[in-house]
Amino acid sequence: MTAVRIDGKELALKVRAEVAEDVRAFGQPVCLATLLVGDDPASHVYVGSKHKASHEAGIDSRDHRFPSETPETEILELVADLNADDSVDGILVQLPLPDHMDEPTVLRAVDPDKDVDGFHVLNAGRLYLGEPFLVPATPLGIMAMLDEYDVELKGKDAVVIGRSEIVGKPMAMLLLAEHATVTICHSRTVDLATHTRRADILVAAVGREGLVTPDMVKPGATVVDVAMNRTAEGKLVGDVDPAVFEVAGLMTPVPGGVGPMTIAMLLRNTLTAAQHRRSQVAVGGS
Ligand code: NAP
């Protein structure tokens, strides 16, 4: 068996075109502000891509970049200003922040209504309670891919490897909401393969090249590889051995799978935040 390749690049283009159309129909300016602290080259590339994608979708963007030694108080002041600025709909704090900053403190300072990354404790709680509002873009993009490829979730065994706040936990919540039977694996899981072999849907979000090998995958399973690992030669690879393509039924490639969908869903979240806030302003003002 050779798995069908889940084309995240193509679906992301479709979602981005839909968001652009919806932004036009919305008829009001939509604005995303990003904050980047430090000189991590990958973060600068990611933020640049987010601005380019915003521009293409008709979303205005503001780009705030700071040197790594910037005090946390300065960042918190900017977050407070952006929270209060009615023309800003979405605020994205690019991670990682430098070591002298406390990431939860900065993320929790963002107005939950403008929290387009869905990392705020209130948005995490809404997802947990089955009332999702702004959901982290990576798992949201994965759900859109599973839907596009008609992957049945109800009653299926889903295994998520990784339990981060950004990917693993929200991924598990979204799969659970669709009535999958969900197992979350992590670094202390004993005998990972016994879990993964049961999975109808396997999501790998660890950051370790070659973690998932063909013998760990149920034939015909849907395999989603979230990871973005750099080899010594600078090549981008996932957690899943490419040989798994010969066992799985559907599988995302790296690159060209989950990555492009993340940016597309960030744009979708930014429009959702704008629509939500402006409808509240309209209600409040009537
Ligand atoms: P993270 O915060 O470092 O979390 C990694 C998770 O993997 C942790 O829960 C850890 O367990 C678990 N883990 C580590 N070693 C393991 C092992 N041997 N077996 C099973 N589980 C193990 O990473 P993240 O932010 O979730 O990101 C995961 C990967 O996805 C990274 O490669 C990242 O670059 C990529 N990513 C991609 C996108 C995208 O758009 N494509 C977006 C976000 C992240 P413990 O909790 O026990 O430590």
PDB file of C-alpha atoms in Angstrom, residues 26-135:
ATOM      1  CA  PHE A  26     -16.721  41.646   5.926  1.00  0.00           C
ATOM      2  CA  GLY A  27     -16.126  45.103   4.490  1.00  0.00           C
ATOM      3  CA  GLN A  28     -14.129  46.498   7.427  1.00  0.00           C
ATOM      4  CA  PRO A  29     -10.373  46.626   7.964  1.00  0.00           C
ATOM      5  CA  VAL A  30      -8.927  43.586   9.726  1.00  0.00           C
ATOM      6  CA  CYS A  31      -5.549  43.931  11.435  1.00  0.00           C
ATOM      7  CA  LEU A  32      -3.041  41.459  12.880  1.00  0.00           C
ATOM      8  CA  ALA A  33      -0.198  42.677  15.123  1.00  0.00           C
ATOM      9  CA  THR A  34       2.837  40.476  15.714  1.00  0.00           C
ATOM     10  CA  LEU A  35       5.490  40.737  18.428  1.00  0.00           C
ATOM     11  CA  LEU A  36       8.870  39.160  17.980  1.00  0.00           C
ATOM     12  CA  VAL A  37      11.649  39.364  20.558  1.00  0.00           C
ATOM     13  CA  GLY A  38      15.177  38.240  19.775  1.00  0.00           C
ATOM     14  CA  ASP A  39      17.137  37.138  16.750  1.00  0.00           C
ATOM     15  CA  ASP A  40      16.072  33.516  16.217  1.00  0.00           C
ATOM     16  CA  PRO A  41      16.356  33.245  12.402  1.00  0.00           C
ATOM     17  CA  ALA A  42      13.486  30.736  12.084  1.00  0.00           C
ATOM     18  CA  SER A  43      11.154  33.040  14.069  1.00  0.00           C
ATOM     19  CA  HIS A  44      11.994  35.948  11.761  1.00  0.00           C
ATOM     20  CA  VAL A  45      11.181  33.789   8.732  1.00  0.00           C
ATOM     21  CA  TYR A  46       7.864  32.605  10.283  1.00  0.00           C
ATOM     22  CA  VAL A  47       6.790  36.142  11.176  1.00  0.00           C
ATOM     23  CA  GLY A  48       7.724  37.355   7.696  1.00  0.00           C
ATOM     24  CA  SER A  49       5.562  34.593   6.166  1.00  0.00           C
ATOM     25  CA  LYS A  50       2.643  35.530   8.415  1.00  0.00           C
ATOM     26  CA  HIS A  51       2.794  39.160   7.268  1.00  0.00           C
ATOM     27  CA  LYS A  52       3.027  38.175   3.615  1.00  0.00           C
ATOM     28  CA  ALA A  53       0.053  35.811   3.962  1.00  0.00           C
ATOM     29  CA  SER A  54      -1.949  38.474   5.832  1.00  0.00           C
ATOM     30  CA  HIS A  55      -1.278  40.996   3.099  1.00  0.00           C
ATOM     31  CA  GLU A  56      -2.394  38.526   0.413  1.00  0.00           C
ATOM     32  CA  ALA A  57      -5.644  37.898   2.312  1.00  0.00           C
ATOM     33  CA  GLY A  58      -6.368  41.630   2.593  1.00  0.00           C
ATOM     34  CA  ILE A  59      -5.516  41.667   6.314  1.00  0.00           C
ATOM     35  CA  ASP A  60      -3.438  44.647   7.521  1.00  0.00           C
ATOM     36  CA  SER A  61      -0.524  43.804   9.730  1.00  0.00           C
ATOM     37  CA  ARG A  62       1.780  45.479  12.194  1.00  0.00           C
ATOM     38  CA  ASP A  63       5.233  44.126  12.769  1.00  0.00           C
ATOM     39  CA  HIS A  64       6.822  44.796  16.193  1.00  0.00           C
ATOM     40  CA  ARG A  65      10.338  43.381  16.564  1.00  0.00           C
ATOM     41  CA  PHE A  66      12.593  43.840  19.596  1.00  0.00           C
ATOM     42  CA  PRO A  67      16.178  42.929  20.489  1.00  0.00           C
ATOM     43  CA  SER A  68      16.563  39.911  22.770  1.00  0.00           C
ATOM     44  CA  GLU A  69      17.634  41.971  25.804  1.00  0.00           C
ATOM     45  CA  THR A  70      14.347  43.941  25.847  1.00  0.00           C
ATOM     46  CA  PRO A  71      12.815  43.914  29.363  1.00  0.00           C
ATOM     47  CA  GLU A  72       9.579  41.968  29.789  1.00  0.00           C
ATOM     48  CA  THR A  73       7.848  45.118  31.087  1.00  0.00           C
ATOM     49  CA  GLU A  74       8.348  46.784  27.711  1.00  0.00           C
ATOM     50  CA  ILE A  75       6.684  43.869  25.936  1.00  0.00           C
ATOM     51  CA  LEU A  76       3.815  43.841  28.442  1.00  0.00           C
ATOM     52  CA  GLU A  77       3.312  47.583  27.860  1.00  0.00           C
ATOM     53  CA  LEU A  78       3.073  47.041  24.108  1.00  0.00           C
ATOM     54  CA  VAL A  79       0.614  44.163  24.615  1.00  0.00           C
ATOM     55  CA  ALA A  80      -1.518  46.471  26.796  1.00  0.00           C
ATOM     56  CA  ASP A  81      -1.421  49.165  24.078  1.00  0.00           C
ATOM     57  CA  LEU A  82      -2.430  46.652  21.391  1.00  0.00           C
ATOM     58  CA  ASN A  83      -5.215  45.321  23.617  1.00  0.00           C
ATOM     59  CA  ALA A  84      -6.582  48.849  23.961  1.00  0.00           C
ATOM     60  CA  ASP A  85      -6.180  49.717  20.275  1.00  0.00           C
ATOM     61  CA  ASP A  86      -9.557  49.242  18.609  1.00  0.00           C
ATOM     62  CA  SER A  87      -7.984  48.989  15.153  1.00  0.00           C
ATOM     63  CA  VAL A  88      -6.061  45.824  16.153  1.00  0.00           C
ATOM     64  CA  ASP A  89      -8.077  42.591  15.883  1.00  0.00           C
ATOM     65  CA  GLY A  90      -5.423  39.966  16.496  1.00  0.00           C
ATOM     66  CA  ILE A  91      -2.226  39.832  18.554  1.00  0.00           C
ATOM     67  CA  LEU A  92       0.379  37.148  17.993  1.00  0.00           C
ATOM     68  CA  VAL A  93       3.402  36.718  20.251  1.00  0.00           C
ATOM     69  CA  GLN A  94       5.991  34.716  18.328  1.00  0.00           C
ATOM     70  CA  LEU A  95       7.491  31.940  20.459  1.00  0.00           C
ATOM     71  CA  PRO A  96       9.975  31.205  21.824  1.00  0.00           C
ATOM     72  CA  LEU A  97      10.538  34.324  23.931  1.00  0.00           C
ATOM     73  CA  PRO A  98      14.031  34.913  25.384  1.00  0.00           C
ATOM     74  CA  ASP A  99      14.874  33.058  28.609  1.00  0.00           C
ATOM     75  CA  HIS A 100      14.493  36.104  30.870  1.00  0.00           C
ATOM     76  CA  MET A 101      10.790  36.329  29.978  1.00  0.00           C
ATOM     77  CA  ASP A 102       7.998  34.233  31.415  1.00  0.00           C
ATOM     78  CA  GLU A 103       6.006  33.005  28.416  1.00  0.00           C
ATOM     79  CA  PRO A 104       2.748  32.295  30.301  1.00  0.00           C
ATOM     80  CA  THR A 105       2.810  35.822  31.771  1.00  0.00           C
ATOM     81  CA  VAL A 106       3.176  37.422  28.346  1.00  0.00           C
ATOM     82  CA  LEU A 107       0.628  35.123  26.669  1.00  0.00           C
ATOM     83  CA  ARG A 108      -1.921  35.698  29.430  1.00  0.00           C
ATOM     84  CA  ALA A 109      -1.529  39.473  29.013  1.00  0.00           C
ATOM     85  CA  VAL A 110      -3.074  39.260  25.532  1.00  0.00           C
ATOM     86  CA  ASP A 111      -6.776  40.137  25.386  1.00  0.00           C
ATOM     87  CA  PRO A 112      -8.484  36.718  24.934  1.00  0.00           C
ATOM     88  CA  ASP A 113     -10.705  38.260  22.235  1.00  0.00           C
ATOM     89  CA  LYS A 114      -7.550  39.127  20.235  1.00  0.00           C
ATOM     90  CA  ASP A 115      -5.671  35.916  21.055  1.00  0.00           C
ATOM     91  CA  VAL A 116      -5.421  34.563  17.498  1.00  0.00           C
ATOM     92  CA  ASP A 117      -2.975  31.845  18.567  1.00  0.00           C
ATOM     93  CA  GLY A 118      -5.542  30.504  21.046  1.00  0.00           C
ATOM     94  CA  PHE A 119      -2.877  30.185  23.771  1.00  0.00           C
ATOM     95  CA  HIS A 120      -4.628  32.278  26.430  1.00  0.00           C
ATOM     96  CA  VAL A 121      -5.862  30.322  29.441  1.00  0.00           C
ATOM     97  CA  LEU A 122      -9.437  31.425  28.731  1.00  0.00           C
ATOM     98  CA  ASN A 123      -9.368  30.133  25.150  1.00  0.00           C
ATOM     99  CA  ALA A 124      -7.727  26.892  26.292  1.00  0.00           C
ATOM    100  CA  GLY A 125     -10.526  26.563  28.865  1.00  0.00           C
ATOM    101  CA  ARG A 126     -13.208  27.218  26.266  1.00  0.00           C
ATOM    102  CA  LEU A 127     -11.792  24.435  24.122  1.00  0.00           C
ATOM    103  CA  TYR A 128     -11.641  22.084  27.115  1.00  0.00           C
ATOM    104  CA  LEU A 129     -15.287  22.828  27.941  1.00  0.00           C
ATOM    105  CA  GLY A 130     -16.399  22.156  24.376  1.00  0.00           C
ATOM    106  CA  GLU A 131     -17.071  25.821  23.605  1.00  0.00           C
ATOM    107  CA  PRO A 132     -14.157  26.611  21.287  1.00  0.00           C
ATOM    108  CA  PHE A 133     -13.585  30.199  20.195  1.00  0.00           C
ATOM    109  CA  LEU A 134      -9.978  30.914  19.110  1.00  0.00           C
ATOM    110  CA  VAL A 135      -8.237  27.545  18.783  1.00  0.00           C
TER     111      VAL A 135
END
